[in-house]
């Protein structure tokens, strides 16, 4: 970034840091109104953040100087912005209604459309009973075998949209290679009515392939080695046709996607087939349409001050690089979004957890924060203590639905009151004088009250974003996920990093192969003494 703009932001931060959030609200009765955005019914109130209109102006100038608009266009227009893998980044095309988008002279929309037809048709066959199990029974159980982006999205979306599920269909997920997960699930399923969906972009991921092979072996053992039955009970979602064929899944049972779809951006692709089987094709199409609405907002809102993903991304950037807040907590209040933090964790940390710029230079600033969280209401009774009174400030995204026809009013009122009260408490805090006065009013003697009051002080001035969905429906869930995808993109532009590769996951994979060979072969290769001792310990204790 241009040094001058960076310096302006630095100087400005020193001024902003002197003003509390409460003072900002006191100074402007219209603050909430001014610092809120809305698109397609999704409300984003960012007024409880350490910023002013001037901050936004400076951040937006910085974003423009990074060429953000041209970079957004480059992504949507299929330029190969994932430079280290020489790939375009086209998850947005998966939910686009366009009919033409050229990549290397080829219209990728034709491919996308053809796979969507294949997926919709397969859903129809499963749901109507045209595709039956090998003994003629209807398929009632989906087992999604995948990890990372081939698991986290489907898990989140199926949990969030459970009320929309197809009657008579249930779903399980096997992600970890821990045999317990596999054993636990096969104990509960019937081979005659189960469809195994092997979801892997590469079809080489050790955990997924191990679970896929174990599932096939289990299936064959249960069916008296009926290899012909595999075609009715195993399908593959992948970019790797050769490996799928080698595994023994026929071409017609493979649902393809392409290297221009990143794993953590893949729920919109064939990877979404487990979701579509669970919630039905029409609901899945709505989910895509919701994301598409957010794509249009992001791509077409050229007044960046009104662009929701841009503002969300810049606020995060502001905190990491100018306030040194290195952690972000995601607090969804609706139980159906409990897996949202885990999903966003991969999305943000695998995308922007980098220390080398796109051009190969090392960064000399902080990039992606630690992203974590859980259901907000559960967090209140666990880690919110630290967030209120701990030594570090952790910005929070609160996500909540305005109404939930699958909940009930009394419970929803309590949920909302808690979400709002927490955001208010983080911001306002409680002074020593107030804490002491409360204790005295409760009848505590003055000496004790002056001691105990110290422990009841809340520094306050802790920021939060509030995102309000009209409801947790396929459409709004699609919009919400796309919002965060674009937020990640914006931050990648600010940090000058490629958000679409993930080389940092490779080293552990390589070493795991070496360690496994040592364990299986019994001869330990060259490692540090800690690793060697632990391998020896494992070899001596394993059955
Ligand atoms: O190891 C990380 C990763 O490559 C993720 O990026 C990806 O989502 C996950 O593994 C699963 O990969 P695949 O879909 O190829 O099995």
Coordinates of C-alpha atoms and ligand atoms in Angstrom, one line a residue:
X1 CA 0.0 0.0 0.0
X2 CA 1.1 3.5 -0.6
X3 CA 3.1 4.6 2.4
X4 CA 1.3 8.0 2.6
X5 CA -2.1 6.3 2.9
X6 CA -0.8 3.9 5.5
X7 CA 0.7 6.8 7.5
X8 CA -2.6 8.7 7.3
X9 CA -4.4 5.7 8.8
X10 CA -1.8 5.3 11.5
X11 CA -2.1 8.9 12.5
X12 CA -5.9 8.7 12.4
X13 CA -5.9 5.6 14.6
X14 CA -4.0 7.5 17.3
X15 CA -6.9 10.0 17.4
X16 CA -9.7 7.4 17.2
X17 CA -8.1 5.3 20.0
X18 CA -8.6 8.2 22.4
X19 CA -12.4 8.3 21.9
X20 CA -14.5 5.6 23.4
X21 CA -17.3 4.0 21.5
X22 CA -19.8 5.3 24.1
X23 CA -18.5 8.8 23.4
X24 CA -18.9 8.3 19.7
X25 CA -22.5 7.4 20.3
X26 CA -23.0 10.3 22.6
X27 CA -21.7 12.7 20.1
X28 CA -24.0 11.6 17.3
X29 CA -27.6 10.4 17.8
X30 CA -27.7 9.2 14.3
X31 CA -24.6 7.1 14.5
X32 CA -26.4 3.7 14.2
X33 CA -28.4 4.9 11.2
X34 CA -25.3 6.3 9.5
X35 CA -23.1 3.3 10.2
X36 CA -25.5 0.6 9.0
X37 CA -26.0 -1.0 5.6
X38 CA -28.6 -3.2 4.1
X39 CA -28.8 -5.3 1.0
X40 CA -31.5 -7.7 0.0
X41 CA -32.9 -7.7 3.5
X42 CA -29.6 -8.4 5.2
X43 CA -28.8 -5.7 7.8
X44 CA -25.2 -4.9 8.8
X45 CA -24.9 -2.6 11.8
X46 CA -21.2 -1.7 12.2
X47 CA -21.8 1.4 14.4
X48 CA -20.3 -0.3 17.5
X49 CA -16.8 -0.2 15.9
X50 CA -13.9 2.1 16.6
X51 CA -14.3 4.2 13.5
X52 CA -15.9 7.3 12.1
X53 CA -16.9 8.5 8.7
X54 CA -13.4 9.8 8.3
X55 CA -12.0 6.4 9.1
X56 CA -14.1 4.9 6.4
X57 CA -13.0 7.5 3.9
X58 CA -9.4 6.7 4.7
X59 CA -9.9 3.0 4.5
X60 CA -11.8 3.3 1.2
X61 CA -9.0 5.5 -0.2
X62 CA -6.6 2.8 0.8
X63 CA -8.7 0.1 -0.8
X64 CA -9.0 2.1 -4.0
X65 CA -5.3 2.6 -4.1
X66 CA -4.9 -1.2 -3.9
X67 CA -7.0 -1.3 -7.1
X68 CA -9.9 -3.1 -5.4
X69 CA -12.5 -2.5 -8.1
X70 CA -10.3 -3.8 -10.9
X71 CA -9.4 -6.8 -8.8
X72 CA -13.1 -7.6 -8.1
X73 CA -13.6 -7.4 -11.9
X74 CA -10.6 -9.6 -12.5
X75 CA -12.1 -12.3 -10.3
X76 CA -15.6 -12.2 -11.9
X77 CA -14.0 -12.0 -15.4
X78 CA -12.1 -15.3 -15.0
X79 CA -8.6 -13.8 -14.9
X80 CA -6.1 -16.1 -13.3
X81 CA -5.8 -14.3 -10.0
X82 CA -4.6 -17.4 -8.2
X83 CA -1.1 -16.8 -9.5
X84 CA 0.8 -19.5 -7.7
X85 CA -1.5 -22.2 -9.1
X86 CA -2.1 -20.3 -12.4
X87 CA -5.9 -20.6 -11.9
X88 CA -9.0 -18.5 -12.2
X89 CA -11.2 -18.1 -9.2
X90 CA -14.8 -18.8 -10.2
X91 CA -16.9 -19.9 -7.3
X92 CA -19.1 -16.9 -8.3
X93 CA -19.8 -18.5 -11.7
X94 CA -21.3 -21.5 -10.0
X95 CA -24.2 -19.4 -8.8
X96 CA -24.4 -17.0 -11.7
X97 CA -27.3 -17.1 -14.2
X98 CA -24.9 -16.0 -17.0
X99 CA -24.8 -18.2 -20.1
X100 CA -21.3 -17.3 -21.2
X101 CA -18.0 -16.9 -19.3
X102 CA -14.8 -17.6 -21.2
X103 CA -11.8 -19.2 -19.6
X104 CA -8.9 -20.0 -21.9
X105 CA -11.4 -19.6 -24.8
X106 CA -13.8 -22.2 -23.3
X107 CA -17.3 -21.3 -22.0
X108 CA -17.2 -22.6 -18.5
X109 CA -20.9 -21.8 -18.0
X110 CA -21.7 -24.7 -20.3
X111 CA -19.9 -27.1 -18.0
X112 CA -21.4 -25.6 -14.9
X113 CA -24.9 -25.8 -16.3
X114 CA -24.4 -29.4 -17.5
X115 CA -23.3 -30.5 -14.0
X116 CA -26.2 -28.7 -12.4
X117 CA -28.6 -30.6 -14.6
X118 CA -26.8 -33.9 -13.7
X119 CA -27.1 -33.0 -10.0
X120 CA -30.7 -32.0 -10.2
X121 CA -31.6 -35.1 -12.1
X122 CA -29.8 -37.3 -9.6
X123 CA -31.7 -35.6 -6.7
X124 CA -34.9 -36.3 -8.5
X125 CA -34.1 -40.0 -9.0
X126 CA -33.1 -40.4 -5.4
X127 CA -36.1 -38.5 -4.0
X128 CA -38.7 -40.2 -6.3
X129 CA -37.2 -43.7 -5.9
X130 CA -36.2 -44.0 -9.5
X131 CA -32.6 -44.7 -8.2
X132 CA -33.0 -47.5 -5.7
X133 CA -30.5 -49.4 -3.6
X134 CA -29.3 -52.8 -4.8
X135 CA -32.1 -54.7 -3.1
X136 CA -34.8 -52.4 -4.5
X137 CA -35.2 -50.2 -1.3
X138 CA -35.3 -46.4 -1.4
X139 CA -32.1 -44.5 -0.4
X140 CA -32.8 -42.8 2.9
X141 CA -29.3 -42.2 4.3
X142 CA -26.5 -40.0 2.8
X143 CA -23.0 -40.4 4.1
X144 CA -20.8 -37.6 3.0
X145 CA -17.1 -38.6 3.2
X146 CA -14.9 -35.5 2.9
X147 CA -12.8 -33.1 4.9
X148 CA -12.0 -29.4 5.0
X149 CA -13.9 -27.6 2.3
X150 CA -15.5 -30.9 1.3
X151 CA -17.0 -31.2 4.7
X152 CA -17.3 -27.9 6.6
X153 CA -19.7 -26.3 4.1
X154 CA -22.0 -29.3 3.7
X155 CA -22.0 -29.8 7.5
X156 CA -22.9 -26.1 8.2
X157 CA -25.5 -25.9 5.5
X158 CA -27.2 -29.2 6.3
X159 CA -27.4 -28.3 9.9
X160 CA -28.6 -24.7 9.3
X161 CA -31.2 -25.9 6.8
X162 CA -32.4 -29.0 8.6
X163 CA -36.0 -27.7 8.7
X164 CA -35.9 -27.7 4.9
X165 CA -34.8 -31.3 4.6
X166 CA -36.5 -33.8 2.3
X167 CA -38.8 -36.1 4.1
X168 CA -37.3 -39.5 4.6
X169 CA -33.6 -38.4 4.1
X170 CA -31.0 -38.2 6.8
X171 CA -27.3 -37.4 6.5
X172 CA -24.1 -38.3 8.2
X173 CA -20.6 -36.8 7.8
X174 CA -17.3 -38.7 8.0
X175 CA -14.4 -36.3 8.0
X176 CA -11.7 -37.4 10.5
X177 CA -9.5 -40.4 9.8
X178 CA -10.0 -41.4 13.4
X179 CA -11.6 -44.8 13.0
X180 CA -14.1 -44.0 15.7
X181 CA -16.0 -41.6 13.5
X182 CA -16.3 -44.2 10.7
X183 CA -17.2 -47.0 13.2
X184 CA -19.7 -44.9 14.9
X185 CA -21.6 -44.1 11.7
X186 CA -21.5 -47.5 10.1
X187 CA -23.0 -48.9 13.3
X188 CA -26.1 -46.9 12.6
X189 CA -26.6 -47.4 8.9
X190 CA -28.1 -49.9 6.6
X191 CA -26.1 -50.8 3.4
X192 CA -29.3 -51.4 1.5
X193 CA -30.5 -47.8 1.9
X194 CA -27.3 -45.8 2.2
X195 CA -25.6 -43.7 -0.5
X196 CA -21.9 -42.9 0.1
X197 CA -20.9 -39.6 -1.3
X198 CA -17.1 -39.4 -1.7
X199 CA -16.4 -35.7 -1.8
X200 CA -12.9 -34.7 -2.6
X201 CA -11.6 -32.1 -5.0
X202 CA -8.3 -33.8 -5.5
X203 CA -9.5 -37.4 -4.7
X204 CA -6.1 -37.9 -3.1
X205 CA -6.7 -36.6 0.4
X206 CA -5.5 -39.3 2.8
X207 CA -8.3 -39.0 5.4
X208 CA -11.0 -39.0 2.8
X209 CA -9.6 -41.8 0.7
X210 CA -9.0 -44.0 3.8
X211 CA -12.6 -43.5 4.9
X212 CA -13.8 -44.1 1.3
X213 CA -11.9 -47.4 1.1
X214 CA -13.1 -48.5 4.5
X215 CA -16.7 -47.7 3.5
X216 CA -16.4 -49.7 0.4
X217 CA -14.8 -52.6 2.2
X218 CA -17.6 -52.5 4.8
X219 CA -20.2 -52.3 2.1
X220 CA -18.8 -55.3 0.3
X221 CA -18.6 -57.3 3.5
X222 CA -22.2 -56.5 4.2
X223 CA -23.4 -57.4 0.7
X224 CA -21.6 -60.7 0.2
X225 CA -19.0 -59.0 -2.0
X226 CA -21.6 -57.6 -4.4
X227 CA -19.3 -55.4 -6.5
X228 CA -22.1 -54.7 -8.9
X229 CA -24.0 -53.0 -6.1
X230 CA -21.3 -50.4 -5.7
X231 CA -22.6 -48.4 -8.6
X232 CA -25.9 -47.8 -6.8
X233 CA -24.3 -46.9 -3.5
X234 CA -21.2 -44.9 -4.2
X235 CA -20.8 -41.6 -6.0
X236 CA -17.9 -39.2 -6.3
X237 CA -17.7 -35.4 -6.3
X238 CA -14.3 -34.4 -7.6
X239 CA -12.1 -32.7 -10.2
X240 CA -10.0 -35.8 -10.6
X241 CA -11.8 -38.2 -13.1
X242 CA -8.7 -40.5 -13.3
X243 CA -8.5 -41.1 -9.5
X244 CA -12.3 -41.6 -9.3
X245 CA -12.2 -44.2 -12.0
X246 CA -9.2 -45.9 -10.3
X247 CA -11.3 -46.0 -7.1
X248 CA -13.9 -47.9 -9.0
X249 CA -16.6 -45.3 -9.4
X250 CA -18.1 -45.2 -12.9
X251 CA -18.0 -42.0 -14.9
X252 CA -21.8 -41.6 -14.8
X253 CA -21.6 -41.6 -11.0
X254 CA -19.0 -38.8 -10.9
X255 CA -20.1 -35.2 -10.5
X256 CA -17.4 -33.0 -11.8
X257 CA -16.1 -29.6 -10.8
X258 CA -13.0 -27.7 -11.8
X259 CA -9.7 -26.3 -10.5
X260 CA -11.1 -22.8 -10.7
X261 CA -13.2 -23.7 -7.6
X262 CA -11.2 -23.7 -4.4
X263 CA -12.0 -26.4 -1.8
X264 CA -13.2 -23.9 0.8
X265 CA -15.3 -22.1 -1.9
X266 CA -16.8 -25.3 -3.2
X267 CA -20.2 -25.9 -1.5
X268 CA -21.8 -24.2 -4.6
X269 CA -20.3 -26.8 -6.9
X270 CA -20.8 -30.6 -7.2
X271 CA -19.5 -30.7 -3.6
X272 CA -23.0 -29.3 -2.8
X273 CA -24.7 -32.5 -4.0
X274 CA -25.0 -34.0 -0.5
X275 CA -26.6 -30.7 0.5
X276 CA -29.0 -30.9 -2.4
X277 CA -29.9 -34.5 -1.7
X278 CA -30.7 -33.5 1.9
X279 CA -32.7 -30.3 1.3
X280 CA -33.9 -30.9 -2.2
X281 CA -32.8 -29.3 -5.5
X282 CA -35.2 -26.3 -5.3
X283 CA -33.8 -25.3 -1.9
X284 CA -30.3 -25.8 -3.2
X285 CA -31.1 -23.5 -6.1
X286 CA -32.4 -20.9 -3.7
X287 CA -29.1 -21.2 -1.8
X288 CA -27.2 -20.5 -5.0
X289 CA -29.6 -17.6 -5.8
X290 CA -28.9 -16.0 -2.4
X291 CA -25.2 -16.1 -3.0
X292 CA -25.7 -14.7 -6.5
X293 CA -27.6 -11.7 -5.0
X294 CA -24.6 -11.0 -2.8
X295 CA -22.2 -11.4 -5.7
X296 CA -24.2 -8.8 -7.7
X297 CA -24.2 -6.4 -4.7
X298 CA -20.4 -6.9 -4.3
X299 CA -19.6 -6.6 -8.0
X300 CA -22.0 -3.8 -8.9
X301 CA -22.0 -1.5 -5.9
X302 CA -19.3 0.8 -7.2
X303 CA -19.9 3.3 -4.4
X304 CA -17.7 1.2 -2.1
X305 CA -19.0 3.0 1.1
X306 CA -22.3 1.1 0.4
X307 CA -20.6 -2.2 -0.4
X308 CA -21.2 -4.5 2.5
X309 CA -18.4 -7.0 1.9
X310 CA -16.0 -4.1 1.3
X311 CA -16.9 -2.4 4.6
X312 CA -16.9 -5.6 6.6
X313 CA -13.5 -6.5 5.2
X314 CA -12.0 -3.1 5.8
X315 CA -13.2 -3.1 9.4
X316 CA -11.4 -6.3 10.0
X317 CA -8.3 -5.0 8.3
X318 CA -8.5 -1.8 10.4
X319 CA -8.4 -3.8 13.6
X320 CA -5.7 -6.2 12.7
X321 CA -3.2 -3.7 11.3
X322 CA -3.9 -0.6 13.2
X323 CA -5.3 -1.7 16.6
X324 CA -3.2 -4.9 16.7
X325 CA -6.3 -7.0 17.5
X326 CA -5.2 -10.4 16.3
X327 CA -8.3 -12.4 17.0
X328 CA -11.9 -12.4 15.7
X329 CA -14.7 -14.2 17.4
X330 CA -17.7 -15.3 15.3
X331 CA -20.9 -15.5 17.4
X332 CA -23.9 -16.8 15.7
X333 CA -26.9 -16.8 18.1
X334 CA -29.2 -19.2 16.2
X335 CA -28.3 -22.8 17.1
X336 CA -28.7 -23.7 13.4
X337 CA -25.6 -21.6 12.7
X338 CA -23.4 -23.3 15.3
X339 CA -21.0 -24.6 12.7
X340 CA -20.7 -21.2 11.1
X341 CA -17.5 -20.3 13.1
X342 CA -15.8 -23.5 12.0
X343 CA -16.7 -22.8 8.4
X344 CA -15.5 -19.2 8.6
X345 CA -12.3 -20.3 10.3
X346 CA -11.3 -22.3 7.3
X347 CA -12.5 -19.7 4.9
X348 CA -10.5 -16.9 6.5
X349 CA -7.5 -18.6 7.9
X350 CA -6.8 -20.9 5.0
X351 CA -7.3 -18.0 2.6
X352 CA -5.5 -15.2 4.3
X353 CA -3.2 -16.9 6.8
X354 CA -0.2 -15.9 4.7
X355 CA 3.1 -14.1 5.2
X356 CA 4.2 -13.8 1.6
X357 CA 2.7 -11.3 -0.9
X358 CA 1.4 -12.2 -4.3
X359 CA 4.6 -10.8 -5.8
X360 CA 6.8 -13.0 -3.5
X361 CA 7.9 -10.4 -1.1
X362 CA 7.5 -11.0 2.7
X363 CA 4.8 -9.0 4.4
X364 CA 5.9 -6.6 7.2
X365 CA 2.4 -6.3 8.7
X366 CA -0.1 -8.6 10.3
X367 CA -2.5 -10.5 8.1
X368 CA -5.4 -12.8 9.0
X369 CA -6.5 -12.8 12.6
X370 CA -7.2 -16.0 14.6
X371 CA -10.8 -16.7 13.8
X372 CA -12.8 -18.8 16.3
X373 CA -16.1 -19.1 18.0
X374 CA -19.2 -21.1 18.8
X375 CA -22.8 -20.5 19.4
X376 CA -22.9 -17.1 21.0
X377 CA -25.4 -18.0 23.6
X378 CA -23.2 -21.0 24.7
X379 CA -20.1 -18.8 24.5
X380 CA -21.7 -16.4 27.0
X381 CA -21.5 -19.2 29.6
X382 CA -17.9 -20.1 28.6
X383 CA -15.4 -17.7 27.1
X384 CA -17.3 -14.4 27.1
X385 CA -15.7 -13.8 30.6
X386 CA -12.4 -13.3 28.8
X387 CA -14.0 -11.2 26.1
X388 CA -15.5 -8.9 28.8
X389 CA -12.7 -8.7 31.3
X390 CA -9.6 -10.3 29.8
X391 CA -6.5 -8.4 28.8
X392 CA -7.1 -8.5 25.1
X393 CA -9.7 -6.9 22.9
X394 CA -11.4 -9.4 20.6
X395 CA -13.7 -7.9 18.0
X396 CA -16.9 -9.9 17.5
X397 CA -19.3 -10.6 14.7
X398 CA -22.8 -11.3 16.1
X399 CA -25.1 -13.1 13.6
X400 CA -28.8 -13.5 14.3
X401 CA -32.0 -14.0 12.4
X402 CA -34.8 -11.5 12.8
X403 CA -37.4 -14.2 12.9
X404 CA -37.3 -18.0 13.0
X405 CA -40.5 -19.8 12.2
X406 CA -38.8 -23.0 13.4
X407 CA -38.2 -21.6 16.8
X408 CA -40.8 -19.9 19.0
X409 CA -41.4 -16.4 20.0
X410 CA -40.7 -16.6 23.7
X411 CA -37.3 -18.3 23.1
X412 CA -36.5 -16.0 20.2
X413 CA -37.2 -12.9 22.4
X414 CA -34.7 -14.2 25.0
X415 CA -32.2 -15.0 22.3
X416 CA -32.4 -11.5 20.8
X417 CA -32.2 -9.8 24.2
X418 CA -29.0 -11.7 25.0
X419 CA -27.4 -10.9 21.7
X420 CA -28.2 -7.2 22.0
X421 CA -27.3 -7.0 25.7
X422 CA -23.9 -8.6 25.0
X423 CA -23.0 -6.1 22.3
X424 CA -24.1 -3.3 24.5
X425 CA -22.2 -4.6 27.5
X426 CA -19.0 -5.0 25.4
X427 CA -19.3 -1.4 24.3
X428 CA -20.5 0.4 27.5
X429 CA -18.8 -1.7 30.1
X430 CA -19.2 -0.8 33.8
X431 CA -17.2 1.7 35.8
X432 CA -15.8 1.2 39.3
X433 CA -18.2 3.8 40.7
X434 CA -21.2 2.0 39.2
X435 CA -20.0 -1.4 40.5
X436 CA -19.4 0.0 44.0
X437 CA -22.8 1.8 44.1
X438 CA -24.6 -1.5 43.1
X439 CA -22.9 -3.4 45.9
X440 CA -23.7 -0.7 48.4
X441 CA -27.3 -0.7 47.3
X442 CA -27.3 -4.5 47.9
X443 CA -26.3 -3.8 51.5
X444 CA -22.6 -4.7 51.3
X445 CA -20.5 -2.9 53.8
X446 CA -18.3 -0.1 52.4
X447 CA -14.9 -1.7 52.9
X448 CA -15.9 -4.9 51.3
X449 CA -17.8 -3.1 48.5
X450 CA -14.7 -1.1 47.6
X451 CA -12.6 -4.3 47.3
X452 CA -15.2 -6.4 45.4
X453 CA -16.1 -3.5 43.0
X454 CA -12.6 -3.8 41.5
X455 CA -13.5 -7.3 40.2
X456 CA -16.8 -6.1 38.8
X457 CA -15.4 -3.4 36.5
X458 CA -15.8 -3.9 32.8
X459 CA -13.5 -1.8 30.7
X460 CA -16.0 -1.7 27.9
X461 CA -15.1 -0.1 24.6
X462 CA -15.0 -3.5 22.9
X463 CA -16.3 -3.5 19.4
X464 CA -18.8 -5.7 17.6
X465 CA -20.5 -6.1 14.3
X466 CA -24.2 -7.1 14.1
X467 CA -25.4 -9.0 11.1
X468 CA -29.2 -9.6 11.0
X469 CA -30.7 -12.1 8.5
X470 CA -34.4 -11.9 7.9
X471 CA -34.4 -15.7 8.6
X472 CA -32.2 -18.7 8.2
X473 CA -33.5 -19.8 4.8
X474 CA -31.5 -21.3 1.9
X475 CA -31.5 -17.8 0.3
X476 CA -30.2 -15.9 3.3
X477 CA -27.7 -18.5 4.2
X478 CA -26.3 -18.3 0.7
X479 CA -26.1 -14.6 1.0
X480 CA -24.3 -14.8 4.4
X481 CA -21.7 -17.2 3.2
X482 CA -21.0 -15.2 0.0
X483 CA -20.7 -12.1 2.1
X484 CA -17.8 -13.6 4.1
X485 CA -16.2 -15.0 0.9
X486 CA -16.0 -11.5 -0.5
X487 CA -14.9 -10.1 2.8
X488 CA -11.9 -12.5 2.6
X489 CA -11.2 -11.3 -0.9
X490 CA -11.2 -7.7 0.2
X491 CA -8.8 -8.4 3.0
X492 CA -6.6 -10.4 0.6
X493 CA -6.4 -7.3 -1.6
X494 CA -5.5 -5.1 1.3
X495 CA -2.8 -7.5 2.4
X496 CA -1.6 -8.0 -1.2
X497 CA -1.8 -11.8 -0.8
X498 CA -3.2 -14.6 -2.9
X499 CA -6.3 -15.7 -0.9
X500 CA -6.8 -18.8 -3.1
X501 CA -3.8 -21.1 -2.6
X502 CA -3.0 -23.0 0.6
X503 CA 0.6 -24.2 0.5
X504 CA 0.7 -24.1 4.3
X505 CA -1.2 -27.3 4.5
X506 CA 1.4 -29.3 2.5
X507 CA 4.3 -29.8 4.8
X508 CA 2.3 -31.7 7.5
X509 CA 0.9 -33.9 4.8
X510 CA 4.4 -34.8 3.5
X511 CA 5.7 -35.5 7.0
X512 CA 2.7 -37.6 7.9
X513 CA 3.5 -39.9 5.0
X514 CA 7.1 -40.3 6.2
X515 CA 5.9 -41.0 9.8
X516 CA 3.3 -43.5 8.7
X517 CA 6.0 -45.4 6.7
X518 CA 8.1 -45.5 9.8
X519 CA 5.2 -46.8 11.9
X520 CA 4.2 -49.4 9.4
X521 CA 7.8 -50.4 8.5
X522 CA 9.0 -50.4 12.1
X523 CA 12.3 -48.7 11.0
X524 CA 12.4 -45.1 12.1
X525 CA 13.9 -42.6 9.6
X526 CA 15.6 -39.4 10.5
X527 CA 13.6 -37.1 12.9
X528 CA 14.3 -34.9 15.9
X529 CA 14.6 -36.8 19.2
X530 CA 11.1 -35.9 20.4
X531 CA 9.4 -37.2 17.2
X532 CA 11.6 -40.4 17.3
X533 CA 10.8 -41.1 20.9
X534 CA 7.1 -40.6 20.4
X535 CA 7.1 -42.9 17.2
X536 CA 8.9 -45.5 19.3
X537 CA 6.3 -45.1 22.0
X538 CA 3.5 -45.5 19.6
X539 CA 5.0 -48.6 17.9
X540 CA 5.5 -50.2 21.2
X541 CA 1.9 -49.6 22.4
X542 CA -0.1 -50.1 19.2
X543 CA -1.9 -53.5 18.9
Ligands
LIG1 O1 -5.6 -29.8 3.4 C1 -6.3 -28.7 3.1 C2 -7.3 -29.0 2.0 O2 -6.6 -29.1 0.8 C3 -8.4 -27.9 1.9 O3 -8.0 -26.8 1.2 C4 -9.5 -28.7 1.3 O4 -10.7 -28.1 1.5 C5 -9.3 -30.0 2.0 O5 -7.9 -30.2 2.2 C6 -9.9 -31.2 1.3 O6 -9.4 -31.4 0.1 P1 -10.0 -32.4 -1.0 O7 -11.4 -31.8 -1.3 O8 -9.2 -32.3 -2.2 O9 -10.1 -33.7 -0.4

